[in-house]
Tab-separated table of C-alpha atoms and ligand atoms in Angstrom:
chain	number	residue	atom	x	y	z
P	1	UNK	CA	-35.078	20.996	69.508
P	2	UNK	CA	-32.029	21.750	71.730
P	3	UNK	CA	-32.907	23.472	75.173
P	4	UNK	CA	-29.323	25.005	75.427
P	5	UNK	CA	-28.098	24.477	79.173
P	6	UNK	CA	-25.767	26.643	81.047
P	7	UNK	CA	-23.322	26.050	84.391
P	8	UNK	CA	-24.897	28.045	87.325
P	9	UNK	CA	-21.468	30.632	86.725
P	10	UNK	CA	-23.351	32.057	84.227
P	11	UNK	CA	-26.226	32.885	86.258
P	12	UNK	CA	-24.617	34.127	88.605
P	13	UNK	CA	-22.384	36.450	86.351
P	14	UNK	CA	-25.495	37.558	84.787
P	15	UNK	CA	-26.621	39.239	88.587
P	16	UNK	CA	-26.704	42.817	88.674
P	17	UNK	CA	-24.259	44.121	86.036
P	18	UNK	CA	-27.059	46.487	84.312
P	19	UNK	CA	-27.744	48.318	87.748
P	20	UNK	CA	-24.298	49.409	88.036
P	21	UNK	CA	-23.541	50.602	84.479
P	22	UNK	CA	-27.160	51.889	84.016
P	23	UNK	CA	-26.451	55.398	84.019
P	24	UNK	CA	-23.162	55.076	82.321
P	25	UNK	CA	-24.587	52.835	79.165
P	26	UNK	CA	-27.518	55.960	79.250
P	27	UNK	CA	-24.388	58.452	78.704
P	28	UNK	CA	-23.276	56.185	76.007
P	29	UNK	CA	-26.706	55.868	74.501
P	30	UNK	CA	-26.891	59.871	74.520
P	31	UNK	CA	-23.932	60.388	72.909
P	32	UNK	CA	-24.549	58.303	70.217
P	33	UNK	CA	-27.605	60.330	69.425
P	34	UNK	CA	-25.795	63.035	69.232
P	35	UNK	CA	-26.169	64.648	73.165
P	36	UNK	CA	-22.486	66.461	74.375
P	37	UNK	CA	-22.403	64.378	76.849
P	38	UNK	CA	-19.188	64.637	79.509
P	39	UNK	CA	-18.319	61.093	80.713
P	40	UNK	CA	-16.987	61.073	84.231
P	41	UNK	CA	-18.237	57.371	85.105
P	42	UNK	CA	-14.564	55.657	83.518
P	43	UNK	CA	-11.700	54.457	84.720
P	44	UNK	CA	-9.980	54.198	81.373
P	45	UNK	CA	-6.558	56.864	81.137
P	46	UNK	CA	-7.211	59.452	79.226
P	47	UNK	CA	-3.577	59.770	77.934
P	48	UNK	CA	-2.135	57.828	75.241
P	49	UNK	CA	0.792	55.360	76.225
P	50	UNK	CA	4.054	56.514	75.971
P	51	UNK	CA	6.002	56.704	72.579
P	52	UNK	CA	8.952	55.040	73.919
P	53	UNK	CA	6.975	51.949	75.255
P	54	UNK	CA	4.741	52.017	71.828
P	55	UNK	CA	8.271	51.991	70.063
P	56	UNK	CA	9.874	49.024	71.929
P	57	UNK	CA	6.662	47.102	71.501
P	58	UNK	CA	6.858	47.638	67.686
P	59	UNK	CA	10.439	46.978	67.634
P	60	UNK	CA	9.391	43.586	69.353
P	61	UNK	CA	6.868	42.926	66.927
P	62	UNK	CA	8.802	43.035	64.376
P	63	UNK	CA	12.204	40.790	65.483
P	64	UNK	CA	9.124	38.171	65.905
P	65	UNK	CA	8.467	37.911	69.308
P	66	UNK	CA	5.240	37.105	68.465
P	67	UNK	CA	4.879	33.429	70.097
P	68	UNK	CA	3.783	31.540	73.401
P	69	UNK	CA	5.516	32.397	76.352
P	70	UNK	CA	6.156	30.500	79.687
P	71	UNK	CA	2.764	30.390	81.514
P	72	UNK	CA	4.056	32.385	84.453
P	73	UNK	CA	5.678	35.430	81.847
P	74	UNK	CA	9.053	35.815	80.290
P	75	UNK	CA	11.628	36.064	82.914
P	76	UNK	CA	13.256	39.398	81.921
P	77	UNK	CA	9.702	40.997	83.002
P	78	UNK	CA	8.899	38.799	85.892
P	79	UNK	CA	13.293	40.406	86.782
P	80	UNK	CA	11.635	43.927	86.060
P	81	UNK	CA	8.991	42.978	88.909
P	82	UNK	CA	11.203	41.521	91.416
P	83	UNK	CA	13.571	44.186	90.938
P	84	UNK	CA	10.961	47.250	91.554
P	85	UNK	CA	9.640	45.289	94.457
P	86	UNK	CA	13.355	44.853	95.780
P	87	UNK	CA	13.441	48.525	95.636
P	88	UNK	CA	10.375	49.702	97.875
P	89	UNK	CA	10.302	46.982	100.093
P	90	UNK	CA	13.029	45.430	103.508
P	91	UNK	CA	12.040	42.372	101.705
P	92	UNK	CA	14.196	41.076	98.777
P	93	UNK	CA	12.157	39.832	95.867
P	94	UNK	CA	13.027	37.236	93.947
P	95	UNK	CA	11.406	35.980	90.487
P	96	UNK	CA	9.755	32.953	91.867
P	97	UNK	CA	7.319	35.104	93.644
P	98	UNK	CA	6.221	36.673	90.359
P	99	UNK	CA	3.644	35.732	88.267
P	100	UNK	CA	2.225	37.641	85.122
P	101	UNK	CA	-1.150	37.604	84.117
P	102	UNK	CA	-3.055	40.010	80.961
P	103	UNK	CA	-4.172	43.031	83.554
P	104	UNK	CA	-4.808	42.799	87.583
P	105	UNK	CA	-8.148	41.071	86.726
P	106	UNK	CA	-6.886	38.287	85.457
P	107	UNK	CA	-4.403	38.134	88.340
P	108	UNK	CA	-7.085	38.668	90.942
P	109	UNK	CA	-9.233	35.946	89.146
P	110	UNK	CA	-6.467	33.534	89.314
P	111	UNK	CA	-5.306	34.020	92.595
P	112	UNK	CA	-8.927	33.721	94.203
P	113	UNK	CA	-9.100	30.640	92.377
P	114	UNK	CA	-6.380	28.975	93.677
P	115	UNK	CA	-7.439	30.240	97.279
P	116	UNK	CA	-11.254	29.876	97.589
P	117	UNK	CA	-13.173	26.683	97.506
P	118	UNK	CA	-16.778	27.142	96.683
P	119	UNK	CA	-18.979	28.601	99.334
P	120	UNK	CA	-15.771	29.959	101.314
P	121	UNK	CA	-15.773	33.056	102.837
P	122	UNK	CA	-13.561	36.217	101.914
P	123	UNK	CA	-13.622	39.329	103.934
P	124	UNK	CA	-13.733	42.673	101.998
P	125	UNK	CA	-14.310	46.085	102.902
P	126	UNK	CA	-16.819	48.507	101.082
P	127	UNK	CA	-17.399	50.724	98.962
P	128	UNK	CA	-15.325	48.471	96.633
P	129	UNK	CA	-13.891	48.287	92.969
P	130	UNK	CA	-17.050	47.132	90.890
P	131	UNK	CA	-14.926	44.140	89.139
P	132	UNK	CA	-14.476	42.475	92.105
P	133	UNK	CA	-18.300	41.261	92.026
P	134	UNK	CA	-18.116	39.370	89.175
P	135	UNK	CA	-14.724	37.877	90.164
P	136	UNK	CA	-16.170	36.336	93.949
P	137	UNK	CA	-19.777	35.350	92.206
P	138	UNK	CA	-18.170	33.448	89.489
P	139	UNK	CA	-16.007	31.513	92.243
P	140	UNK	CA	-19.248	31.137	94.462
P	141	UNK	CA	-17.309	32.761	97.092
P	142	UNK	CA	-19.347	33.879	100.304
P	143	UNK	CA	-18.543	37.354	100.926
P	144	UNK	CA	-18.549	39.280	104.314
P	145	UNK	CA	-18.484	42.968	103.284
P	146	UNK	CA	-17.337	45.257	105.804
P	147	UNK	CA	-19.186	48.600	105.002
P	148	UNK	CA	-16.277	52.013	105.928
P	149	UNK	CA	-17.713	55.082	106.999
P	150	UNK	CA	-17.728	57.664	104.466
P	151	UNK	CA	-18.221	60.487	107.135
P	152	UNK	CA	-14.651	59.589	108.067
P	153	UNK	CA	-13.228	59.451	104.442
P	154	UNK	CA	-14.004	55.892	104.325
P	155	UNK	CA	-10.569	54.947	105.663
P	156	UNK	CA	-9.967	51.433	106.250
P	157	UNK	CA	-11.245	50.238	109.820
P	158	UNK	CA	-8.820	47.130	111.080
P	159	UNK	CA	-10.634	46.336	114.009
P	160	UNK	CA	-13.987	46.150	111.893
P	161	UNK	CA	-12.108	43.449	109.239
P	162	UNK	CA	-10.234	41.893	112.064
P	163	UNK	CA	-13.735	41.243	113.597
P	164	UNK	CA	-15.182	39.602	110.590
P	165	UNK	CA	-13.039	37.235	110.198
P	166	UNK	CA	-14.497	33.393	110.829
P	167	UNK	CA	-13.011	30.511	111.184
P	168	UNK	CA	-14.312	30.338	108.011
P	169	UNK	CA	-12.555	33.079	106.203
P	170	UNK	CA	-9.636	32.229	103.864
P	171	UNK	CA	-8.739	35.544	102.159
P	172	UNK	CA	-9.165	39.106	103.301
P	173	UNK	CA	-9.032	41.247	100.316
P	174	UNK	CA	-8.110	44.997	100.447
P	175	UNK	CA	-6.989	47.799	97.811
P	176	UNK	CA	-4.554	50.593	98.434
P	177	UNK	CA	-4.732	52.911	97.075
P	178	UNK	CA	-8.132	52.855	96.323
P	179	UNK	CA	-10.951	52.851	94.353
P	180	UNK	CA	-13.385	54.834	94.301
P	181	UNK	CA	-12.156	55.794	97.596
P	182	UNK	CA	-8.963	57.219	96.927
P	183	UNK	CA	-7.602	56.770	100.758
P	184	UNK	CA	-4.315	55.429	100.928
P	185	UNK	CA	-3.645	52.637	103.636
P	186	UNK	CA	-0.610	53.064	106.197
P	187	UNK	CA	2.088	50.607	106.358
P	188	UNK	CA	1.174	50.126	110.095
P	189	UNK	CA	-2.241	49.345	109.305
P	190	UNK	CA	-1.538	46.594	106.838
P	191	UNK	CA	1.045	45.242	108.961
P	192	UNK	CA	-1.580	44.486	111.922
P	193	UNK	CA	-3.480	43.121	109.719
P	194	UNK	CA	-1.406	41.172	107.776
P	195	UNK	CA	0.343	39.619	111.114
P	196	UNK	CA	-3.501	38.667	112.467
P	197	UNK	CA	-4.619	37.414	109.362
P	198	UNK	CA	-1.836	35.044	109.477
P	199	UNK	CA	-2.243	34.139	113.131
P	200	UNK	CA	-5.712	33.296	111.811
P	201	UNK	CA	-4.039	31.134	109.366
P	202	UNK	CA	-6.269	33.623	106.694
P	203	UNK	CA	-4.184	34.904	103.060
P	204	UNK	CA	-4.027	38.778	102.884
P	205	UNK	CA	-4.579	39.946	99.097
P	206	UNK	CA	-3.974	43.874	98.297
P	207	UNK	CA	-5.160	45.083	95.067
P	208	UNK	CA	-2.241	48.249	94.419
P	209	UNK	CA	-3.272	49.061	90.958
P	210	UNK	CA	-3.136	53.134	91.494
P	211	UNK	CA	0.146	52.538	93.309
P	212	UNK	CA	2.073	55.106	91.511
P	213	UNK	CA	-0.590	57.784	91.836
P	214	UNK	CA	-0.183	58.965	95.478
P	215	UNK	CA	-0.492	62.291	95.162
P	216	UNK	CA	-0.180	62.934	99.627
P	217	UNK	CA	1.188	60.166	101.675
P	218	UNK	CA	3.048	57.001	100.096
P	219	UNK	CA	1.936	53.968	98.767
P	220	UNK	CA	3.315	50.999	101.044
P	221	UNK	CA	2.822	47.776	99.112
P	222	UNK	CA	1.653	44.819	100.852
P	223	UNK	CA	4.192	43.163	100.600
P	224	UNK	CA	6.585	45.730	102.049
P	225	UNK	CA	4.564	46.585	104.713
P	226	UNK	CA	4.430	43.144	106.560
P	227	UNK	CA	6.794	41.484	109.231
P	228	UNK	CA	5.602	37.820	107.549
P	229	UNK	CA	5.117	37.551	103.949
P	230	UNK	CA	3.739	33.445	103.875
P	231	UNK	CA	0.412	34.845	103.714
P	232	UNK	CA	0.328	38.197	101.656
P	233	UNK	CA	-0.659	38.333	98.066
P	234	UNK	CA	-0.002	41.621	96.305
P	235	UNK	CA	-1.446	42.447	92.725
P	236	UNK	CA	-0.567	45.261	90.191
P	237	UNK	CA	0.249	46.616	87.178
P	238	UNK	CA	0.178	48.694	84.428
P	239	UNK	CA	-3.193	49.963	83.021
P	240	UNK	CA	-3.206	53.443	85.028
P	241	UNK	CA	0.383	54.041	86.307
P	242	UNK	CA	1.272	53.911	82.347
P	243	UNK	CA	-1.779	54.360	80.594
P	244	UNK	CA	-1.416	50.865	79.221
P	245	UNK	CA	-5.165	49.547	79.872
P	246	UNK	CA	-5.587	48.041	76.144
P	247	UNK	CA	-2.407	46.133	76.572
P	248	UNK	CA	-3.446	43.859	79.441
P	249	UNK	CA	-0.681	43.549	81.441
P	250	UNK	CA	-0.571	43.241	85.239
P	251	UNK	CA	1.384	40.665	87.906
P	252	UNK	CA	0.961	38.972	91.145
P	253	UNK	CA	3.521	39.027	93.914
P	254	UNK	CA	2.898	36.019	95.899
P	255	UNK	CA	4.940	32.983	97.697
P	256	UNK	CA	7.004	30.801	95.852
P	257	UNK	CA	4.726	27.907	96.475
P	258	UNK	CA	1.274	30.129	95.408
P	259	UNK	CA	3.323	31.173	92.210
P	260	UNK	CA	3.791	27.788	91.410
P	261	UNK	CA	-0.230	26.825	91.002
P	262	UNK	CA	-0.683	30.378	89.659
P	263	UNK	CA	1.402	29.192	86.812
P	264	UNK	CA	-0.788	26.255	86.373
P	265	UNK	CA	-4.110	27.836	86.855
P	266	UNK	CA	-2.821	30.099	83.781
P	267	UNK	CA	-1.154	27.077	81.949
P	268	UNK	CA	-4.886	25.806	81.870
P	269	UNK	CA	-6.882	29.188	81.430
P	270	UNK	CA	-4.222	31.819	79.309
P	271	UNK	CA	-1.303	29.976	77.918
P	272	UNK	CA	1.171	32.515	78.673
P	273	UNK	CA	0.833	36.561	77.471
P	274	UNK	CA	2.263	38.317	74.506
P	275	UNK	CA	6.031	38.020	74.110
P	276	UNK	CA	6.076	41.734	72.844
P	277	UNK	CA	4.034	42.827	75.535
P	278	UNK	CA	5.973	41.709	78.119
P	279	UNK	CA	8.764	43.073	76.621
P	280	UNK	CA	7.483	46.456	76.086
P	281	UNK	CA	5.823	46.128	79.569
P	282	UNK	CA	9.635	45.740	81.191
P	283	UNK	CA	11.264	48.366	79.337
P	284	UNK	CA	8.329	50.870	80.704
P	285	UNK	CA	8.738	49.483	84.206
P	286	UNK	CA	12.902	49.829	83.273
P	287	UNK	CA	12.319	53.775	81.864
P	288	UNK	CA	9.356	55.166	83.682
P	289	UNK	CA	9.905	57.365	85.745
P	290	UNK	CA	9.739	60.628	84.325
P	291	UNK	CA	6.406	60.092	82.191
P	292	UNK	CA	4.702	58.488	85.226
P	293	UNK	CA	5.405	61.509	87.445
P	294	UNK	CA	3.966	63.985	84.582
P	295	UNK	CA	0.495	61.801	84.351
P	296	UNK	CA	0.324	61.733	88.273
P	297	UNK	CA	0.754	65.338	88.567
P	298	UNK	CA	-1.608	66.103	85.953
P	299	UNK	CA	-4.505	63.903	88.197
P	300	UNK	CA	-3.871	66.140	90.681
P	301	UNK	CA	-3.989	69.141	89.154
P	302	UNK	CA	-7.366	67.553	87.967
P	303	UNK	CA	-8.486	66.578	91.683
P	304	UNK	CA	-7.462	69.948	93.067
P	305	UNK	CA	-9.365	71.710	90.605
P	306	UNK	CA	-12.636	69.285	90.875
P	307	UNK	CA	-11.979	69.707	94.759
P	308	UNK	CA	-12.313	73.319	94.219
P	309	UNK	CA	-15.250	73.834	91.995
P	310	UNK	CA	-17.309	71.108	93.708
P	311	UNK	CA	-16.958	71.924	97.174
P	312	UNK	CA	-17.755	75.792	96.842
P	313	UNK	CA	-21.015	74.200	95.497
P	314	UNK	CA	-23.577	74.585	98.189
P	315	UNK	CA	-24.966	70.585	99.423
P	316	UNK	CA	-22.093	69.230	97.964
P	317	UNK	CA	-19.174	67.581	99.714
P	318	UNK	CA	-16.328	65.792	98.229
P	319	UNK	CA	-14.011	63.607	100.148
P	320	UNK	CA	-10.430	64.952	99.111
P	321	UNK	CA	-8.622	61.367	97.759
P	322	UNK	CA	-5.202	61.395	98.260
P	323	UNK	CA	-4.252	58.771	94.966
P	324	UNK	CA	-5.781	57.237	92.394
P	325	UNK	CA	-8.171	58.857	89.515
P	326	UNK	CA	-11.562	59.521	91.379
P	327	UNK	CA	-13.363	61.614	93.410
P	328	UNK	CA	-16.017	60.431	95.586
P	329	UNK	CA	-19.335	63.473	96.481
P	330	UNK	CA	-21.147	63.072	98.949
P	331	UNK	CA	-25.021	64.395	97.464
P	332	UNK	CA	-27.333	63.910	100.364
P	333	UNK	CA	-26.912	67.812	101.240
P	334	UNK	CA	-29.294	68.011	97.905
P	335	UNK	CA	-31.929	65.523	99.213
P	336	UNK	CA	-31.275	62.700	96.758
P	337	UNK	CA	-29.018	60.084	97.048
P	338	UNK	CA	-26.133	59.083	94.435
P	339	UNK	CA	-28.643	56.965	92.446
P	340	UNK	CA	-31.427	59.964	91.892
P	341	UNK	CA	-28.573	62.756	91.820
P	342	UNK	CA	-26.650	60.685	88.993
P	343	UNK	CA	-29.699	59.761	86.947
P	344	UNK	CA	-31.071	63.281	86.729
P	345	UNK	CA	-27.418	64.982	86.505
P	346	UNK	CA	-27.191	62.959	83.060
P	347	UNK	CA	-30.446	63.403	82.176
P	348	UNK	CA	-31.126	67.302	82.281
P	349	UNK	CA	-27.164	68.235	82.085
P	350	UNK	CA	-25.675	65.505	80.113
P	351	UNK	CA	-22.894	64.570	82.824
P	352	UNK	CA	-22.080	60.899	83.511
P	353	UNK	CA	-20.994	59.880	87.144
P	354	UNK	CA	-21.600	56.516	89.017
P	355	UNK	CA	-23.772	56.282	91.863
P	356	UNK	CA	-21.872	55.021	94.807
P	357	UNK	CA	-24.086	52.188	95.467
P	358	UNK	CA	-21.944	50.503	92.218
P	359	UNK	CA	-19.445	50.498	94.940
P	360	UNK	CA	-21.386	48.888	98.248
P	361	UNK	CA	-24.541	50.474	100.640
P	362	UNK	CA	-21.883	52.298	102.185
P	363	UNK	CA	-21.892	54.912	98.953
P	364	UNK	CA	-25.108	55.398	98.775
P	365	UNK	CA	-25.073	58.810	99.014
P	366	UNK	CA	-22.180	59.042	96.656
P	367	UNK	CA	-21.610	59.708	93.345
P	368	UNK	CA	-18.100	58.870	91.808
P	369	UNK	CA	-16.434	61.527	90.136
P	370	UNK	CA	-13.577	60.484	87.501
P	371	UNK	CA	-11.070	62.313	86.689
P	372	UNK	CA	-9.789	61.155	82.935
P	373	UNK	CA	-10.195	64.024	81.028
P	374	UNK	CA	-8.679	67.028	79.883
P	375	UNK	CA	-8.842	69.906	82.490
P	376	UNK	CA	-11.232	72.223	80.427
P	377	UNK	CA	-13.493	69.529	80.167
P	378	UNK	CA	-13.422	69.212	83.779
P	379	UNK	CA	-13.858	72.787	84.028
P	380	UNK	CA	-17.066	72.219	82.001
P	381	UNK	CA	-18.041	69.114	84.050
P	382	UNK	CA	-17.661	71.115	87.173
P	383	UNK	CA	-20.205	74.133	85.785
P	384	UNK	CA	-23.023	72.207	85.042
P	385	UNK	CA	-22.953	70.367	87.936
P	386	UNK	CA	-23.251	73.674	90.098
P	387	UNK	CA	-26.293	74.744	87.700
P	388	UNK	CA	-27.987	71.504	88.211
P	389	UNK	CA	-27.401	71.957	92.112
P	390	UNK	CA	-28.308	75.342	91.939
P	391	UNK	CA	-31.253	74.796	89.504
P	392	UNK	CA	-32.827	72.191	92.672
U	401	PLP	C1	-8.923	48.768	91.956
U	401	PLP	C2	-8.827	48.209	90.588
U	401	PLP	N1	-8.282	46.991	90.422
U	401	PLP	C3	-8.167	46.437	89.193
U	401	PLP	C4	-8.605	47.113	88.071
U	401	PLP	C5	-8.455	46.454	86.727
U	401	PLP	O1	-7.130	46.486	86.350
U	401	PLP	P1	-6.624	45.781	85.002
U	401	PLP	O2	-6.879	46.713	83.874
U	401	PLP	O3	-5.157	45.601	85.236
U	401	PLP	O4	-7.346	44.496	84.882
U	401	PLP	C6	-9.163	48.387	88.192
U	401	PLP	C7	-9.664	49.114	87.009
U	401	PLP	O5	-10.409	50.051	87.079
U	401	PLP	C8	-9.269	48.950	89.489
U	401	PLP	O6	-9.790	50.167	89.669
């Protein structure tokens, strides 16, 4: 008989993915028996994409660009990418120091790779984006997490990350604007760290996926931010800022010489993304601004009115994000903490949130709160939540 044997990756993939998604996959499960159940445990857009970008993909389509592409992307989207980064930053951007990849994942899976030996260390502050797990297991990275205080908004502490770093650390990793914070990290801050991590001969990587949804503040990139840019990595792209998650497109912003075995790490793992992707993907970067600005200010019309409802509820207290699509509530006013206070807000009102310790210890009295759907659902979301509080 054949005793089927697996690499250790997969064990360690398999490590604590049903925890995290247990109360969503129950929402899931309840709606399919028939339960009118209000999801606020995604990250997926709620819009649809664009016409215009849906048009110039099918117009792509259909002149056949339908065939491999260079491994590192087509060079009139990696221009697109230089060109926007050009545009926020002091620092000139040229198309060597672009690579694309199918979504930030990919990207952030790439780059790691080509950074982190097994069994090196990467700093990384918490609560974090839940896909970075599974990224740093399957690498066998060791991970310092530095937990943020979530009585102070859970902004991001430099001295704490400059005080993790080893001599064994080769990557700090950070995301602004982030998730499922929603804090926004200054220029100045990124720029300390960036110059120490590089004095520490350590890589900066910042994950800017939600850059275009600042809704106080600005987003800074990375890149922009720092007096040195031989050690800063910046990913992003377009899944939220468009509402392009099913089309997998995202891109790295790194040194010439980091681009370079990016584009052989995807040689060997992609092959290159969709020709008609990537052209769609430039003409929305090209033509965006006007249906990017609508989406963003319809989040916040969302977050001020969740902000609203939630924190007139007694025992509740939600930290007031300033980007991104989330909301993160602090529970322990109730006497549960985000695990109980999710699991029994599903169970006797049908409302789906994550617990924050998906995110890291430091949310453990947090519940996520997204904010993808339509404002009277929100409205709805927002009512039964008070009746379960109130019902305590
Ligand atoms: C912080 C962060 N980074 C990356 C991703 C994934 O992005 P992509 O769809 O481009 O892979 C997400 C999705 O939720 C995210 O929140």
């Amino acid at each position: 008989m054949f005793a089927a044997r697996y690499a250790a990756i997969t064990e360690r993939l398999s490590q604590g993915d049903s925890d995290v998604w247990a109360v969503h996959d129950r929402a899931l499960e309840m709606e399919r028996e028939g339960a009118d159940v209000i999801l606020l445990s995604v990250g997926d857009p709620d819009f649809r994409t664009p016409d215009p970008i849906i048009d110039n993909a099918v117009s792509y389509l259909r002149v056949g660009r339908t065939h491999y592409s260079p491994s590192l992307g087509e060079l009139k989207f990696r221009r697109a990418v230089a060109d926007l980064e050009t545009a926020t930053s002091p620092h000139p951007c040229s198309v060597d120091e672009v690579a694309i990849f199918p979504g930030a994942t990919a990207a952030i899976y790439a780059v790691l790779s080509c950074l982190l030996d097994d069994g090196d260390e990467i700093v990384i502050p918490e609560p974090m984006y839940v896909g970075y797990t599974p990224i740093m297991a399957a690498l066998n990275a060791s991970v310092t997490y530095v937990p943020l205080d979530g009585e102070r908004g859970f902004v991001l502490d430099t001295q704490a990350i400059k005080a993790a770093i080893s001599d064994r650390t080769r990557v700090v990793f950070i995301n602004t604007p982030g998730n499922p914070t929603g804090s926004i990290i200054p220029a100045a801050k990124i720029r300390e760290l960036a110059d120490y991590c590089r004095e520490r001969g350590v890589w900066l990587l910042c994950d800017e996926v939600y850059s275009m949804f600042c809704y106080e503040g600005k987003h800074v990139s990375a890149r922009a931010s720092a007096n040195h840019l031989d050690n800063v990595i910046m990913v992003d792209g377009l899944s939220k800022s468009h509402a392009m998650s099913g089309w997998r497109m995202g891109w790295v912003v790194a040194p010439a010489e980091l681009v370079q075995h990016l584009g052989r790490f995807s040689g060997a793992t992609l092959f290159g993304s969709p020709q008609f992707i990537q052209d769609a993907s430039a003409f929305a970067l090209e033509n965006d601004q006007e249906y990017v600005e609508s989406m963003r200010d319809e989040y916040r019309e969302r977050r001020d009115l969740v902000l609203e409802r939630l924190n007139a509820v007694e025992n509740l207290r939600c930290i007031r994000p300033h980007a991104g699509m989330f909301i993160m509530c602090d529970v322990s006013g109730t006497g549960m903490d985000g695990s109980e206070f999710a699991r029994r807000l599903l169970e006797e009102q049908a409302v789906s949130v994550i617990p924050g310790d998906a995110f890291g210890p430091s949310a453990h009295d947090f519940v996520r709160i997204g904010l993808a759907q339509k404002r009277t659902v929100l409205k709805r979301a927002c009512r039964r939540i008070r009746e379960f509080c109130d019902g305590l």
